[in-house]
GROMACS .gro file of C-alpha atoms in nm:
model
  166
    1UNK     CA    1   3.744  -3.094   2.580
    2UNK     CA    2   3.918  -3.231   2.275
    3UNK     CA    3   3.912  -3.586   2.144
    4UNK     CA    4   4.234  -3.776   2.070
    5UNK     CA    5   4.295  -4.075   1.849
    6UNK     CA    6   4.622  -4.261   1.886
    7UNK     CA    7   4.740  -4.413   1.559
    8UNK     CA    8   4.992  -4.683   1.470
    9UNK     CA    9   5.116  -4.690   1.112
   10UNK     CA   10   5.429  -4.803   0.923
   11UNK     CA   11   5.726  -4.579   0.866
   12UNK     CA   12   5.734  -4.548   0.488
   13UNK     CA   13   5.779  -4.897   0.349
   14UNK     CA   14   5.943  -5.030   0.666
   15UNK     CA   15   5.666  -5.274   0.754
   16UNK     CA   16   5.641  -5.397   1.030
   17UNK     CA   17   5.817  -5.100   1.197
   18UNK     CA   18   5.529  -4.897   1.335
   19UNK     CA   19   5.514  -4.550   1.480
   20UNK     CA   20   5.278  -4.346   1.692
   21UNK     CA   21   5.067  -4.073   1.539
   22UNK     CA   22   4.774  -3.871   1.670
   23UNK     CA   23   4.461  -3.696   1.561
   24UNK     CA   24   4.318  -3.423   1.779
   25UNK     CA   25   3.954  -3.360   1.695
   26UNK     CA   26   4.009  -3.549   1.369
   27UNK     CA   27   4.315  -3.351   1.255
   28UNK     CA   28   4.666  -3.496   1.243
   29UNK     CA   29   4.891  -3.331   1.504
   30UNK     CA   30   5.147  -3.265   1.227
   31UNK     CA   31   4.890  -3.042   1.056
   32UNK     CA   32   4.861  -2.835   1.373
   33UNK     CA   33   5.243  -2.818   1.390
   34UNK     CA   34   5.259  -2.705   1.025
   35UNK     CA   35   5.005  -2.430   1.094
   36UNK     CA   36   5.189  -2.322   1.409
   37UNK     CA   37   5.528  -2.297   1.236
   38UNK     CA   38   5.428  -2.166   0.891
   39UNK     CA   39   5.499  -1.797   0.960
   40UNK     CA   40   5.811  -1.880   1.163
   41UNK     CA   41   5.957  -2.080   0.875
   42UNK     CA   42   5.873  -1.805   0.625
   43UNK     CA   43   6.108  -1.576   0.818
   44UNK     CA   44   6.390  -1.829   0.773
   45UNK     CA   45   6.341  -1.967   0.426
   46UNK     CA   46   6.199  -1.841   0.101
   47UNK     CA   47   5.971  -2.078  -0.085
   48UNK     CA   48   5.800  -1.960  -0.401
   49UNK     CA   49   5.606  -2.281  -0.456
   50UNK     CA   50   5.308  -2.306  -0.216
   51UNK     CA   51   5.276  -2.682  -0.274
   52UNK     CA   52   5.644  -2.737  -0.188
   53UNK     CA   53   5.608  -2.514   0.119
   54UNK     CA   54   5.309  -2.712   0.244
   55UNK     CA   55   5.485  -3.045   0.187
   56UNK     CA   56   5.791  -2.914   0.378
   57UNK     CA   57   5.572  -2.805   0.669
   58UNK     CA   58   5.383  -3.135   0.687
   59UNK     CA   59   5.703  -3.339   0.647
   60UNK     CA   60   5.904  -3.162   0.919
   61UNK     CA   61   5.781  -3.416   1.178
   62UNK     CA   62   5.694  -3.781   1.196
   63UNK     CA   63   5.581  -4.012   1.472
   64UNK     CA   64   5.784  -4.190   1.736
   65UNK     CA   65   5.841  -4.562   1.685
   66UNK     CA   66   5.667  -4.807   1.913
   67UNK     CA   67   6.007  -4.944   2.015
   68UNK     CA   68   6.137  -4.596   2.104
   69UNK     CA   69   5.840  -4.511   2.322
   70UNK     CA   70   5.850  -4.844   2.503
   71UNK     CA   71   5.577  -4.800   2.765
   72UNK     CA   72   5.311  -4.582   2.597
   73UNK     CA   73   5.102  -4.540   2.913
   74UNK     CA   74   5.401  -4.394   3.094
   75UNK     CA   75   5.522  -4.184   2.798
   76UNK     CA   76   5.185  -4.037   2.700
   77UNK     CA   77   5.095  -3.956   3.059
   78UNK     CA   78   5.398  -3.729   3.086
   79UNK     CA   79   5.651  -3.963   3.244
   80UNK     CA   80   5.877  -4.055   2.952
   81UNK     CA   81   6.176  -4.289   2.967
   82UNK     CA   82   6.503  -4.111   3.057
   83UNK     CA   83   6.615  -4.094   2.691
   84UNK     CA   84   6.307  -3.882   2.613
   85UNK     CA   85   6.283  -3.676   2.931
   86UNK     CA   86   6.392  -3.316   2.948
   87UNK     CA   87   6.434  -3.238   3.319
   88UNK     CA   88   6.500  -2.869   3.250
   89UNK     CA   89   6.146  -2.803   3.125
   90UNK     CA   90   5.953  -3.123   3.196
   91UNK     CA   91   5.855  -3.176   2.833
   92UNK     CA   92   5.796  -3.500   2.646
   93UNK     CA   93   5.851  -3.551   2.272
   94UNK     CA   94   5.522  -3.617   2.093
   95UNK     CA   95   5.664  -3.606   1.739
   96UNK     CA   96   6.009  -3.678   1.602
   97UNK     CA   97   6.199  -3.586   1.290
   98UNK     CA   98   6.092  -3.722   0.954
   99UNK     CA   99   6.453  -3.836   0.896
  100UNK     CA  100   6.393  -4.125   1.136
  101UNK     CA  101   6.604  -3.993   1.425
  102UNK     CA  102   6.346  -3.859   1.668
  103UNK     CA  103   6.589  -3.625   1.847
  104UNK     CA  104   6.695  -3.453   1.524
  105UNK     CA  105   6.379  -3.234   1.510
  106UNK     CA  106   6.138  -3.322   1.791
  107UNK     CA  107   5.817  -3.150   1.882
  108UNK     CA  108   5.802  -3.142   2.260
  109UNK     CA  109   5.503  -3.071   2.481
  110UNK     CA  110   5.417  -3.060   2.846
  111UNK     CA  111   5.185  -3.350   2.925
  112UNK     CA  112   4.993  -3.300   3.248
  113UNK     CA  113   4.775  -3.579   3.383
  114UNK     CA  114   4.517  -3.544   3.658
  115UNK     CA  115   4.260  -3.803   3.763
  116UNK     CA  116   4.007  -3.634   3.530
  117UNK     CA  117   4.209  -3.497   3.237
  118UNK     CA  118   4.525  -3.520   3.031
  119UNK     CA  119   4.651  -3.194   2.882
  120UNK     CA  120   4.908  -3.139   2.607
  121UNK     CA  121   5.038  -2.782   2.618
  122UNK     CA  122   5.344  -2.559   2.581
  123UNK     CA  123   5.454  -2.708   2.248
  124UNK     CA  124   5.813  -2.620   2.162
  125UNK     CA  125   6.080  -2.689   1.905
  126UNK     CA  126   6.398  -2.714   2.116
  127UNK     CA  127   6.627  -2.625   1.825
  128UNK     CA  128   6.446  -2.295   1.770
  129UNK     CA  129   6.437  -2.151   2.120
  130UNK     CA  130   6.367  -1.809   1.968
  131UNK     CA  131   6.031  -1.941   1.846
  132UNK     CA  132   5.920  -1.983   2.207
  133UNK     CA  133   5.596  -2.161   2.279
  134UNK     CA  134   5.420  -2.251   1.956
  135UNK     CA  135   5.059  -2.142   1.901
  136UNK     CA  136   4.916  -2.493   1.946
  137UNK     CA  137   4.673  -2.612   2.208
  138UNK     CA  138   4.642  -2.654   2.488
  139UNK     CA  139   4.458  -2.975   2.411
  140UNK     CA  140   4.258  -3.108   2.706
  141UNK     CA  141   4.128  -3.464   2.695
  142UNK     CA  142   3.900  -3.652   2.933
  143UNK     CA  143   4.135  -3.901   3.095
  144UNK     CA  144   3.909  -4.209   3.065
  145UNK     CA  145   3.860  -4.151   2.690
  146UNK     CA  146   4.231  -4.069   2.649
  147UNK     CA  147   4.339  -4.391   2.820
  148UNK     CA  148   4.086  -4.594   2.618
  149UNK     CA  149   4.218  -4.445   2.292
  150UNK     CA  150   4.577  -4.513   2.399
  151UNK     CA  151   4.494  -4.875   2.483
  152UNK     CA  152   4.330  -4.931   2.143
  153UNK     CA  153   4.528  -4.731   1.883
  154UNK     CA  154   4.382  -4.713   1.534
  155UNK     CA  155   4.589  -4.941   1.308
  156UNK     CA  156   4.657  -4.785   0.966
  157UNK     CA  157   4.828  -4.940   0.664
  158UNK     CA  158   5.010  -4.616   0.573
  159UNK     CA  159   5.093  -4.270   0.700
  160UNK     CA  160   4.759  -4.086   0.721
  161UNK     CA  161   4.908  -3.771   0.563
  162UNK     CA  162   5.020  -3.974   0.262
  163UNK     CA  163   4.719  -4.203   0.223
  164UNK     CA  164   4.504  -4.139  -0.082
  165UNK     CA  165   4.161  -3.998   0.010
  166UNK     CA  166   3.887  -4.259   0.044
   0.00000   0.00000   0.00000
């Protein structure tokens, strides 16, 4: 099973507006999304600068604000508020667009909760249906540890992908 850390950190300089982020086995979920979409993006756009390409990939997503999510226990157990729900495929957004409008470029996943586990799987970018299911996960978490991490998110002073190394 994987280990999840739920994070709360400010959106840019918009303190105190906080957003949700995640680390799966110590790696930011946006890094997994960058890895999963790298070859797909290369088919669509030419980037000669590897540093610029990596920044683009890491910046394609951001978290969801605490206010947007509302009830995190409900949202992160796969029962999102109606504004987030997608009845056609049962997915929940786990990341939003870096522009600040979550629905502009969301990363959606199927979140399945049982009494023992919570699984994030079937990651998709709804605006690139031709990409299909992204090669991420599934990530399976022990439900007690998952719920404990959700109840006590790690509070960060800045976006963990933009923080200087310690």
